């Protein structure tokens, strides 16, 4: 039974009020009309409400919007992107299962798999991001899940998602993808055969670097029920105010991403021609690694790119970042402000499958004037070249 969203104190005047902004429903305790309703409250899940941790109408409205964007039947939000990742892994895997995870996955996702899932008796194996249909040889009888992320979070490898999902379906293996880089506007993950699509709503959907949230969407009701049950069991409540902020971000996501993508293309092309830049890692750029695969499967680029410089001392990177004023230094991306991050060579060298050697600078292009951003980056590179005789 799906309960009414009315609550004590609702009046006819309240019911007559309409607004363009979604209402924010705050609640810890959900009340019931009768003893029988209370006794059977758990039957209201996965869509209904039994306690604040299972969500409010504000949360359900957001989940429905994200599901619609992904072309999914079901959606569920978590308190962060990492919480969504961990939720999927915990809901689907158990002792004795085998997990295949891309070596280019988000660092904390990999750490959770190694440090926590293996302690629970789950076998974790990392695969080369560009393996494609070759993943067939890694599938075991106990393989339960293949985890994808495309492009990779720092080094931007593009996976052949249709080839991997075809193998998975033939072998009865589930697939999940972290689709944050592209968003639903750039890559239709479920349409390419993926079973579960994960987004860090913190990034493009929220859009303003002021909210943490993650989402999971799927066509499979059984998977959806498992995720909703785990959310309730672990008390992974999502703030209705945060749901409001992400819903508001969705209203402008398309126009923001179109502007950011256009700026990113312009800036990536200019940076690629600079004498200090050895390699641009931005698959939307012609000539970049995996561009053909990206052009085949993606509708538009994101705003995130990485670049490698020619061999230079760490002090050169320090000077480069010191010369950035419009770019904030931080680990996130996808918001209206431009952000720069640094990943040392030692971090990439710890990966099993990585053809990127040396430090990486990752840039997130915001809504700033693209010409000003370009000039600042090129000016900082020129200053480094002069100062360090590069």
PDB file of N, CA, C and O in Angstrom, residues 262-328:
ATOM      1  N   UNK A 262      31.471  23.071 -24.373  1.00  0.00           N
ATOM      2  CA  UNK A 262      32.031  23.912 -25.438  1.00  0.00           C
ATOM      3  C   UNK A 262      33.329  24.562 -24.980  1.00  0.00           C
ATOM      4  O   UNK A 262      34.313  24.627 -25.736  1.00  0.00           O
ATOM      5  N   UNK A 263      33.350  25.038 -23.754  1.00  0.00           N
ATOM      6  CA  UNK A 263      34.566  25.650 -23.215  1.00  0.00           C
ATOM      7  C   UNK A 263      35.683  24.624 -23.097  1.00  0.00           C
ATOM      8  O   UNK A 263      36.856  24.916 -23.397  1.00  0.00           O
ATOM      9  N   UNK A 264      35.334  23.415 -22.657  1.00  0.00           N
ATOM     10  CA  UNK A 264      36.339  22.369 -22.484  1.00  0.00           C
ATOM     11  C   UNK A 264      36.981  21.998 -23.814  1.00  0.00           C
ATOM     12  O   UNK A 264      38.205  21.793 -23.899  1.00  0.00           O
ATOM     13  N   UNK A 265      36.179  21.910 -24.860  1.00  0.00           N
ATOM     14  CA  UNK A 265      36.738  21.603 -26.187  1.00  0.00           C
ATOM     15  C   UNK A 265      37.743  22.678 -26.620  1.00  0.00           C
ATOM     16  O   UNK A 265      38.827  22.378 -27.122  1.00  0.00           O
ATOM     17  N   UNK A 266      37.351  23.934 -26.438  1.00  0.00           N
ATOM     18  CA  UNK A 266      38.219  25.040 -26.827  1.00  0.00           C
ATOM     19  C   UNK A 266      39.532  25.001 -26.058  1.00  0.00           C
ATOM     20  O   UNK A 266      40.624  25.090 -26.642  1.00  0.00           O
ATOM     21  N   UNK A 267      39.444  24.839 -24.753  1.00  0.00           N
ATOM     22  CA  UNK A 267      40.628  24.874 -23.904  1.00  0.00           C
ATOM     23  C   UNK A 267      41.519  23.664 -24.154  1.00  0.00           C
ATOM     24  O   UNK A 267      42.750  23.783 -24.230  1.00  0.00           O
ATOM     25  N   UNK A 268      40.923  22.490 -24.316  1.00  0.00           N
ATOM     26  CA  UNK A 268      41.723  21.290 -24.561  1.00  0.00           C
ATOM     27  C   UNK A 268      42.517  21.409 -25.853  1.00  0.00           C
ATOM     28  O   UNK A 268      43.693  21.020 -25.923  1.00  0.00           O
ATOM     29  N   UNK A 269      41.877  21.949 -26.897  1.00  0.00           N
ATOM     30  CA  UNK A 269      42.581  22.119 -28.166  1.00  0.00           C
ATOM     31  C   UNK A 269      43.751  23.080 -28.059  1.00  0.00           C
ATOM     32  O   UNK A 269      44.820  22.844 -28.641  1.00  0.00           O
ATOM     33  N   UNK A 270      43.576  24.154 -27.299  1.00  0.00           N
ATOM     34  CA  UNK A 270      44.656  25.123 -27.114  1.00  0.00           C
ATOM     35  C   UNK A 270      45.787  24.545 -26.273  1.00  0.00           C
ATOM     36  O   UNK A 270      46.973  24.735 -26.579  1.00  0.00           O
ATOM     37  N   UNK A 271      45.449  23.838 -25.224  1.00  0.00           N
ATOM     38  CA  UNK A 271      46.485  23.259 -24.363  1.00  0.00           C
ATOM     39  C   UNK A 271      47.291  22.199 -25.104  1.00  0.00           C
ATOM     40  O   UNK A 271      48.508  22.065 -24.912  1.00  0.00           O
ATOM     41  N   UNK A 272      46.633  21.431 -25.962  1.00  0.00           N
ATOM     42  CA  UNK A 272      47.313  20.351 -26.682  1.00  0.00           C
ATOM     43  C   UNK A 272      48.435  20.883 -27.562  1.00  0.00           C
ATOM     44  O   UNK A 272      49.414  20.161 -27.833  1.00  0.00           O
ATOM     45  N   UNK A 273      48.322  22.128 -27.987  1.00  0.00           N
ATOM     46  CA  UNK A 273      49.334  22.701 -28.880  1.00  0.00           C
ATOM     47  C   UNK A 273      50.495  23.351 -28.126  1.00  0.00           C
ATOM     48  O   UNK A 273      51.479  23.760 -28.756  1.00  0.00           O
ATOM     49  N   UNK A 274      50.404  23.424 -26.806  1.00  0.00           N
ATOM     50  CA  UNK A 274      51.469  24.081 -26.042  1.00  0.00           C
ATOM     51  C   UNK A 274      52.691  23.170 -25.933  1.00  0.00           C
ATOM     52  O   UNK A 274      52.556  21.961 -25.742  1.00  0.00           O
ATOM     53  N   UNK A 275      53.870  23.771 -26.006  1.00  0.00           N
ATOM     54  CA  UNK A 275      55.105  22.978 -26.044  1.00  0.00           C
ATOM     55  C   UNK A 275      55.372  22.226 -24.739  1.00  0.00           C
ATOM     56  O   UNK A 275      56.101  21.227 -24.732  1.00  0.00           O
ATOM     57  N   UNK A 276      54.793  22.661 -23.619  1.00  0.00           N
ATOM     58  CA  UNK A 276      55.002  21.971 -22.349  1.00  0.00           C
ATOM     59  C   UNK A 276      54.061  20.784 -22.160  1.00  0.00           C
ATOM     60  O   UNK A 276      54.277  19.958 -21.274  1.00  0.00           O
ATOM     61  N   UNK A 277      53.003  20.719 -22.963  1.00  0.00           N
ATOM     62  CA  UNK A 277      52.009  19.652 -22.797  1.00  0.00           C
ATOM     63  C   UNK A 277      52.404  18.460 -23.660  1.00  0.00           C
ATOM     64  O   UNK A 277      52.417  18.545 -24.889  1.00  0.00           O
ATOM     65  N   UNK A 278      52.718  17.380 -22.996  1.00  0.00           N
ATOM     66  CA  UNK A 278      53.112  16.172 -23.700  1.00  0.00           C
ATOM     67  C   UNK A 278      51.905  15.386 -24.202  1.00  0.00           C
ATOM     68  O   UNK A 278      51.942  14.791 -25.274  1.00  0.00           O
ATOM     69  N   UNK A 279      50.808  15.424 -23.420  1.00  0.00           N
ATOM     70  CA  UNK A 279      49.661  14.587 -23.772  1.00  0.00           C
ATOM     71  C   UNK A 279      48.392  15.150 -23.143  1.00  0.00           C
ATOM     72  O   UNK A 279      48.371  15.474 -21.962  1.00  0.00           O
ATOM     73  N   UNK A 280      47.353  15.292 -23.964  1.00  0.00           N
ATOM     74  CA  UNK A 280      46.041  15.676 -23.455  1.00  0.00           C
ATOM     75  C   UNK A 280      45.194  14.424 -23.298  1.00  0.00           C
ATOM     76  O   UNK A 280      45.082  13.605 -24.218  1.00  0.00           O
ATOM     77  N   UNK A 281      44.593  14.274 -22.127  1.00  0.00           N
ATOM     78  CA  UNK A 281      43.717  13.142 -21.852  1.00  0.00           C
ATOM     79  C   UNK A 281      42.289  13.673 -21.780  1.00  0.00           C
ATOM     80  O   UNK A 281      41.782  14.024 -20.716  1.00  0.00           O
ATOM     81  N   UNK A 282      41.666  13.775 -22.929  1.00  0.00           N
ATOM     82  CA  UNK A 282      40.310  14.302 -23.064  1.00  0.00           C
ATOM     83  C   UNK A 282      39.713  13.636 -24.293  1.00  0.00           C
ATOM     84  O   UNK A 282      39.942  14.073 -25.419  1.00  0.00           O
ATOM     85  N   UNK A 283      38.969  12.549 -24.112  1.00  0.00           N
ATOM     86  CA  UNK A 283      38.562  11.731 -25.260  1.00  0.00           C
ATOM     87  C   UNK A 283      37.721  12.450 -26.303  1.00  0.00           C
ATOM     88  O   UNK A 283      37.638  11.990 -27.441  1.00  0.00           O
ATOM     89  N   UNK A 284      37.119  13.572 -25.952  1.00  0.00           N
ATOM     90  CA  UNK A 284      36.342  14.322 -26.943  1.00  0.00           C
ATOM     91  C   UNK A 284      37.237  15.085 -27.917  1.00  0.00           C
ATOM     92  O   UNK A 284      36.747  15.588 -28.932  1.00  0.00           O
ATOM     93  N   UNK A 285      38.519  15.154 -27.631  1.00  0.00           N
ATOM     94  CA  UNK A 285      39.455  15.881 -28.484  1.00  0.00           C
ATOM     95  C   UNK A 285      39.958  14.969 -29.598  1.00  0.00           C
ATOM     96  O   UNK A 285      40.515  13.906 -29.324  1.00  0.00           O
ATOM     97  N   UNK A 286      39.759  15.333 -30.876  1.00  0.00           N
ATOM     98  CA  UNK A 286      40.282  14.497 -31.965  1.00  0.00           C
ATOM     99  C   UNK A 286      41.780  14.254 -31.787  1.00  0.00           C
ATOM    100  O   UNK A 286      42.542  15.170 -31.476  1.00  0.00           O
ATOM    101  N   UNK A 287      42.172  13.011 -31.953  1.00  0.00           N
ATOM    102  CA  UNK A 287      43.571  12.646 -31.782  1.00  0.00           C
ATOM    103  C   UNK A 287      43.921  12.183 -30.387  1.00  0.00           C
ATOM    104  O   UNK A 287      44.995  11.612 -30.169  1.00  0.00           O
ATOM    105  N   UNK A 288      43.037  12.430 -29.412  1.00  0.00           N
ATOM    106  CA  UNK A 288      43.287  11.983 -28.043  1.00  0.00           C
ATOM    107  C   UNK A 288      43.031  10.480 -27.937  1.00  0.00           C
ATOM    108  O   UNK A 288      42.320   9.896 -28.768  1.00  0.00           O
ATOM    109  N   UNK A 289      43.604   9.827 -26.934  1.00  0.00           N
ATOM    110  CA  UNK A 289      43.337   8.390 -26.755  1.00  0.00           C
ATOM    111  C   UNK A 289      41.849   8.101 -26.665  1.00  0.00           C
ATOM    112  O   UNK A 289      41.102   8.815 -25.998  1.00  0.00           O
ATOM    113  N   UNK A 290      41.409   7.061 -27.364  1.00  0.00           N
ATOM    114  CA  UNK A 290      40.030   6.552 -27.329  1.00  0.00           C
ATOM    115  C   UNK A 290      39.003   7.494 -27.954  1.00  0.00           C
ATOM    116  O   UNK A 290      37.803   7.349 -27.725  1.00  0.00           O
ATOM    117  N   UNK A 291      39.459   8.442 -28.774  1.00  0.00           N
ATOM    118  CA  UNK A 291      38.497   9.393 -29.344  1.00  0.00           C
ATOM    119  C   UNK A 291      37.449   8.689 -30.207  1.00  0.00           C
ATOM    120  O   UNK A 291      36.258   9.025 -30.142  1.00  0.00           O
ATOM    121  N   UNK A 292      37.857   7.726 -31.009  1.00  0.00           N
ATOM    122  CA  UNK A 292      36.906   7.049 -31.903  1.00  0.00           C
ATOM    123  C   UNK A 292      35.825   6.325 -31.104  1.00  0.00           C
ATOM    124  O   UNK A 292      34.638   6.371 -31.453  1.00  0.00           O
ATOM    125  N   UNK A 293      36.226   5.667 -30.021  1.00  0.00           N
ATOM    126  CA  UNK A 293      35.264   4.962 -29.185  1.00  0.00           C
ATOM    127  C   UNK A 293      34.332   5.951 -28.501  1.00  0.00           C
ATOM    128  O   UNK A 293      33.119   5.724 -28.406  1.00  0.00           O
ATOM    129  N   UNK A 294      34.889   7.059 -28.040  1.00  0.00           N
ATOM    130  CA  UNK A 294      34.062   8.084 -27.416  1.00  0.00           C
ATOM    131  C   UNK A 294      33.055   8.637 -28.422  1.00  0.00           C
ATOM    132  O   UNK A 294      31.864   8.782 -28.107  1.00  0.00           O
ATOM    133  N   UNK A 295      33.498   8.943 -29.635  1.00  0.00           N
ATOM    134  CA  UNK A 295      32.611   9.508 -30.654  1.00  0.00           C
ATOM    135  C   UNK A 295      31.495   8.542 -31.028  1.00  0.00           C
ATOM    136  O   UNK A 295      30.385   8.960 -31.385  1.00  0.00           O
ATOM    137  N   UNK A 296      31.770   7.245 -30.939  1.00  0.00           N
ATOM    138  CA  UNK A 296      30.757   6.240 -31.272  1.00  0.00           C
ATOM    139  C   UNK A 296      29.626   6.198 -30.241  1.00  0.00           C
ATOM    140  O   UNK A 296      28.449   6.039 -30.603  1.00  0.00           O
ATOM    141  N   UNK A 297      29.969   6.334 -28.951  1.00  0.00           N
ATOM    142  CA  UNK A 297      29.002   6.034 -27.896  1.00  0.00           C
ATOM    143  C   UNK A 297      28.479   7.241 -27.134  1.00  0.00           C
ATOM    144  O   UNK A 297      27.440   7.143 -26.480  1.00  0.00           O
ATOM    145  N   UNK A 298      29.158   8.383 -27.201  1.00  0.00           N
ATOM    146  CA  UNK A 298      28.803   9.509 -26.345  1.00  0.00           C
ATOM    147  C   UNK A 298      28.123  10.615 -27.143  1.00  0.00           C
ATOM    148  O   UNK A 298      28.457  10.865 -28.297  1.00  0.00           O
ATOM    149  N   UNK A 299      27.175  11.289 -26.472  1.00  0.00           N
ATOM    150  CA  UNK A 299      26.429  12.364 -27.123  1.00  0.00           C
ATOM    151  C   UNK A 299      27.115  13.711 -26.973  1.00  0.00           C
ATOM    152  O   UNK A 299      26.985  14.571 -27.842  1.00  0.00           O
ATOM    153  N   UNK A 300      27.820  13.927 -25.872  1.00  0.00           N
ATOM    154  CA  UNK A 300      28.534  15.174 -25.655  1.00  0.00           C
ATOM    155  C   UNK A 300      29.618  14.940 -24.616  1.00  0.00           C
ATOM    156  O   UNK A 300      29.546  13.985 -23.850  1.00  0.00           O
ATOM    157  N   UNK A 301      30.640  15.798 -24.601  1.00  0.00           N
ATOM    158  CA  UNK A 301      31.706  15.622 -23.612  1.00  0.00           C
ATOM    159  C   UNK A 301      31.328  16.218 -22.270  1.00  0.00           C
ATOM    160  O   UNK A 301      30.388  17.007 -22.158  1.00  0.00           O
ATOM    161  N   UNK A 302      32.060  15.825 -21.262  1.00  0.00           N
ATOM    162  CA  UNK A 302      31.942  16.492 -19.979  1.00  0.00           C
ATOM    163  C   UNK A 302      32.857  17.707 -19.974  1.00  0.00           C
ATOM    164  O   UNK A 302      33.301  18.190 -21.020  1.00  0.00           O
ATOM    165  N   UNK A 303      33.159  18.178 -18.776  1.00  0.00           N
ATOM    166  CA  UNK A 303      34.009  19.360 -18.649  1.00  0.00           C
ATOM    167  C   UNK A 303      35.344  19.022 -17.995  1.00  0.00           C
ATOM    168  O   UNK A 303      36.095  19.916 -17.622  1.00  0.00           O
ATOM    169  N   UNK A 304      35.631  17.720 -17.842  1.00  0.00           N
ATOM    170  CA  UNK A 304      36.809  17.297 -17.099  1.00  0.00           C
ATOM    171  C   UNK A 304      37.852  16.735 -18.056  1.00  0.00           C
ATOM    172  O   UNK A 304      37.539  15.892 -18.902  1.00  0.00           O
ATOM    173  N   UNK A 305      39.079  17.193 -17.908  1.00  0.00           N
ATOM    174  CA  UNK A 305      40.179  16.722 -18.740  1.00  0.00           C
ATOM    175  C   UNK A 305      41.428  16.611 -17.886  1.00  0.00           C
ATOM    176  O   UNK A 305      41.532  17.232 -16.819  1.00  0.00           O
ATOM    177  N   UNK A 306      42.361  15.799 -18.346  1.00  0.00           N
ATOM    178  CA  UNK A 306      43.657  15.706 -17.690  1.00  0.00           C
ATOM    179  C   UNK A 306      44.745  15.994 -18.703  1.00  0.00           C
ATOM    180  O   UNK A 306      44.547  15.830 -19.919  1.00  0.00           O
ATOM    181  N   UNK A 307      45.890  16.424 -18.214  1.00  0.00           N
ATOM    182  CA  UNK A 307      47.021  16.671 -19.097  1.00  0.00           C
ATOM    183  C   UNK A 307      48.315  16.267 -18.419  1.00  0.00           C
ATOM    184  O   UNK A 307      48.416  16.259 -17.188  1.00  0.00           O
ATOM    185  N   UNK A 308      49.268  15.887 -19.248  1.00  0.00           N
ATOM    186  CA  UNK A 308      50.609  15.567 -18.781  1.00  0.00           C
ATOM    187  C   UNK A 308      51.582  16.560 -19.376  1.00  0.00           C
ATOM    188  O   UNK A 308      51.478  16.910 -20.567  1.00  0.00           O
ATOM    189  N   UNK A 309      52.524  16.998 -18.559  1.00  0.00           N
ATOM    190  CA  UNK A 309      53.560  17.899 -19.037  1.00  0.00           C
ATOM    191  C   UNK A 309      54.807  17.116 -19.417  1.00  0.00           C
ATOM    192  O   UNK A 309      54.971  15.946 -19.057  1.00  0.00           O
ATOM    193  N   UNK A 310      55.664  17.758 -20.174  1.00  0.00           N
ATOM    194  CA  UNK A 310      56.977  17.169 -20.435  1.00  0.00           C
ATOM    195  C   UNK A 310      57.694  17.030 -19.097  1.00  0.00           C
ATOM    196  O   UNK A 310      57.280  17.610 -18.083  1.00  0.00           O
ATOM    197  N   UNK A 311      58.769  16.269 -19.061  1.00  0.00           N
ATOM    198  CA  UNK A 311      59.480  16.057 -17.800  1.00  0.00           C
ATOM    199  C   UNK A 311      59.903  17.383 -17.184  1.00  0.00           C
ATOM    200  O   UNK A 311      60.549  18.217 -17.835  1.00  0.00           O
ATOM    201  N   UNK A 312      59.518  17.592 -15.944  1.00  0.00           N
ATOM    202  CA  UNK A 312      59.855  18.834 -15.256  1.00  0.00           C
ATOM    203  C   UNK A 312      59.830  18.586 -13.751  1.00  0.00           C
ATOM    204  O   UNK A 312      59.189  17.639 -13.275  1.00  0.00           O
ATOM    205  N   UNK A 313      60.512  19.418 -12.971  1.00  0.00           N
ATOM    206  CA  UNK A 313      60.558  19.223 -11.523  1.00  0.00           C
ATOM    207  C   UNK A 313      59.225  19.557 -10.864  1.00  0.00           C
ATOM    208  O   UNK A 313      58.386  20.263 -11.430  1.00  0.00           O
ATOM    209  N   UNK A 314      59.071  19.063  -9.638  1.00  0.00           N
ATOM    210  CA  UNK A 314      57.844  19.332  -8.889  1.00  0.00           C
ATOM    211  C   UNK A 314      57.640  20.827  -8.691  1.00  0.00           C
ATOM    212  O   UNK A 314      56.503  21.317  -8.682  1.00  0.00           O
ATOM    213  N   UNK A 315      58.726  21.573  -8.542  1.00  0.00           N
ATOM    214  CA  UNK A 315      58.606  23.018  -8.367  1.00  0.00           C
ATOM    215  C   UNK A 315      57.905  23.684  -9.546  1.00  0.00           C
ATOM    216  O   UNK A 315      57.274  24.734  -9.386  1.00  0.00           O
ATOM    217  N   UNK A 316      58.020  23.086 -10.724  1.00  0.00           N
ATOM    218  CA  UNK A 316      57.331  23.647 -11.884  1.00  0.00           C
ATOM    219  C   UNK A 316      55.816  23.505 -11.722  1.00  0.00           C
ATOM    220  O   UNK A 316      55.049  24.419 -12.075  1.00  0.00           O
ATOM    221  N   UNK A 317      55.381  22.375 -11.186  1.00  0.00           N
ATOM    222  CA  UNK A 317      53.950  22.196 -10.924  1.00  0.00           C
ATOM    223  C   UNK A 317      53.488  23.150  -9.827  1.00  0.00           C
ATOM    224  O   UNK A 317      52.388  23.718  -9.891  1.00  0.00           O
ATOM    225  N   UNK A 318      54.327  23.345  -8.816  1.00  0.00           N
ATOM    226  CA  UNK A 318      53.988  24.287  -7.756  1.00  0.00           C
ATOM    227  C   UNK A 318      53.806  25.695  -8.339  1.00  0.00           C
ATOM    228  O   UNK A 318      52.866  26.413  -7.998  1.00  0.00           O
ATOM    229  N   UNK A 319      54.694  26.074  -9.230  1.00  0.00           N
ATOM    230  CA  UNK A 319      54.597  27.392  -9.858  1.00  0.00           C
ATOM    231  C   UNK A 319      53.371  27.482 -10.766  1.00  0.00           C
ATOM    232  O   UNK A 319      52.696  28.523 -10.827  1.00  0.00           O
ATOM    233  N   UNK A 320      53.073  26.396 -11.477  1.00  0.00           N
ATOM    234  CA  UNK A 320      51.902  26.374 -12.349  1.00  0.00           C
ATOM    235  C   UNK A 320      50.631  26.631 -11.547  1.00  0.00           C
ATOM    236  O   UNK A 320      49.798  27.476 -11.911  1.00  0.00           O
ATOM    237  N   UNK A 321      50.468  25.911 -10.448  1.00  0.00           N
ATOM    238  CA  UNK A 321      49.260  26.073  -9.639  1.00  0.00           C
ATOM    239  C   UNK A 321      49.222  27.443  -8.964  1.00  0.00           C
ATOM    240  O   UNK A 321      48.139  28.015  -8.778  1.00  0.00           O
ATOM    241  N   UNK A 322      50.380  27.962  -8.608  1.00  0.00           N
ATOM    242  CA  UNK A 322      50.426  29.293  -8.006  1.00  0.00           C
ATOM    243  C   UNK A 322      49.982  30.362  -8.992  1.00  0.00           C
ATOM    244  O   UNK A 322      49.494  31.431  -8.588  1.00  0.00           O
ATOM    245  N   UNK A 323      50.138  30.096 -10.271  1.00  0.00           N
ATOM    246  CA  UNK A 323      49.748  31.055 -11.294  1.00  0.00           C
ATOM    247  C   UNK A 323      48.285  30.994 -11.669  1.00  0.00           C
ATOM    248  O   UNK A 323      47.826  31.774 -12.514  1.00  0.00           O
ATOM    249  N   UNK A 324      47.519  30.075 -11.068  1.00  0.00           N
ATOM    250  CA  UNK A 324      46.097  29.931 -11.379  1.00  0.00           C
ATOM    251  C   UNK A 324      45.268  30.720 -10.373  1.00  0.00           C
ATOM    252  O   UNK A 324      45.355  30.479  -9.163  1.00  0.00           O
ATOM    253  N   UNK A 325      44.484  31.655 -10.857  1.00  0.00           N
ATOM    254  CA  UNK A 325      43.632  32.469  -9.998  1.00  0.00           C
ATOM    255  C   UNK A 325      42.151  32.144 -10.185  1.00  0.00           C
ATOM    256  O   UNK A 325      41.381  32.143  -9.229  1.00  0.00           O
ATOM    257  N   UNK A 326      41.759  31.882 -11.404  1.00  0.00           N
ATOM    258  CA  UNK A 326      40.359  31.537 -11.668  1.00  0.00           C
ATOM    259  C   UNK A 326      40.067  30.085 -11.318  1.00  0.00           C
ATOM    260  O   UNK A 326      38.912  29.716 -11.108  1.00  0.00           O
ATOM    261  N   UNK A 327      41.075  29.251 -11.316  1.00  0.00           N
ATOM    262  CA  UNK A 327      40.924  27.846 -10.953  1.00  0.00           C
ATOM    263  C   UNK A 327      41.164  27.677  -9.454  1.00  0.00           C
ATOM    264  O   UNK A 327      42.243  28.002  -8.949  1.00  0.00           O
ATOM    265  N   UNK A 328      40.170  27.147  -8.760  1.00  0.00           N
ATOM    266  CA  UNK A 328      40.378  26.751  -7.374  1.00  0.00           C
ATOM    267  C   UNK A 328      41.107  25.405  -7.370  1.00  0.00           C
ATOM    268  O   UNK A 328      40.994  24.620  -8.323  1.00  0.00           O
TER     269      UNK A 328
END
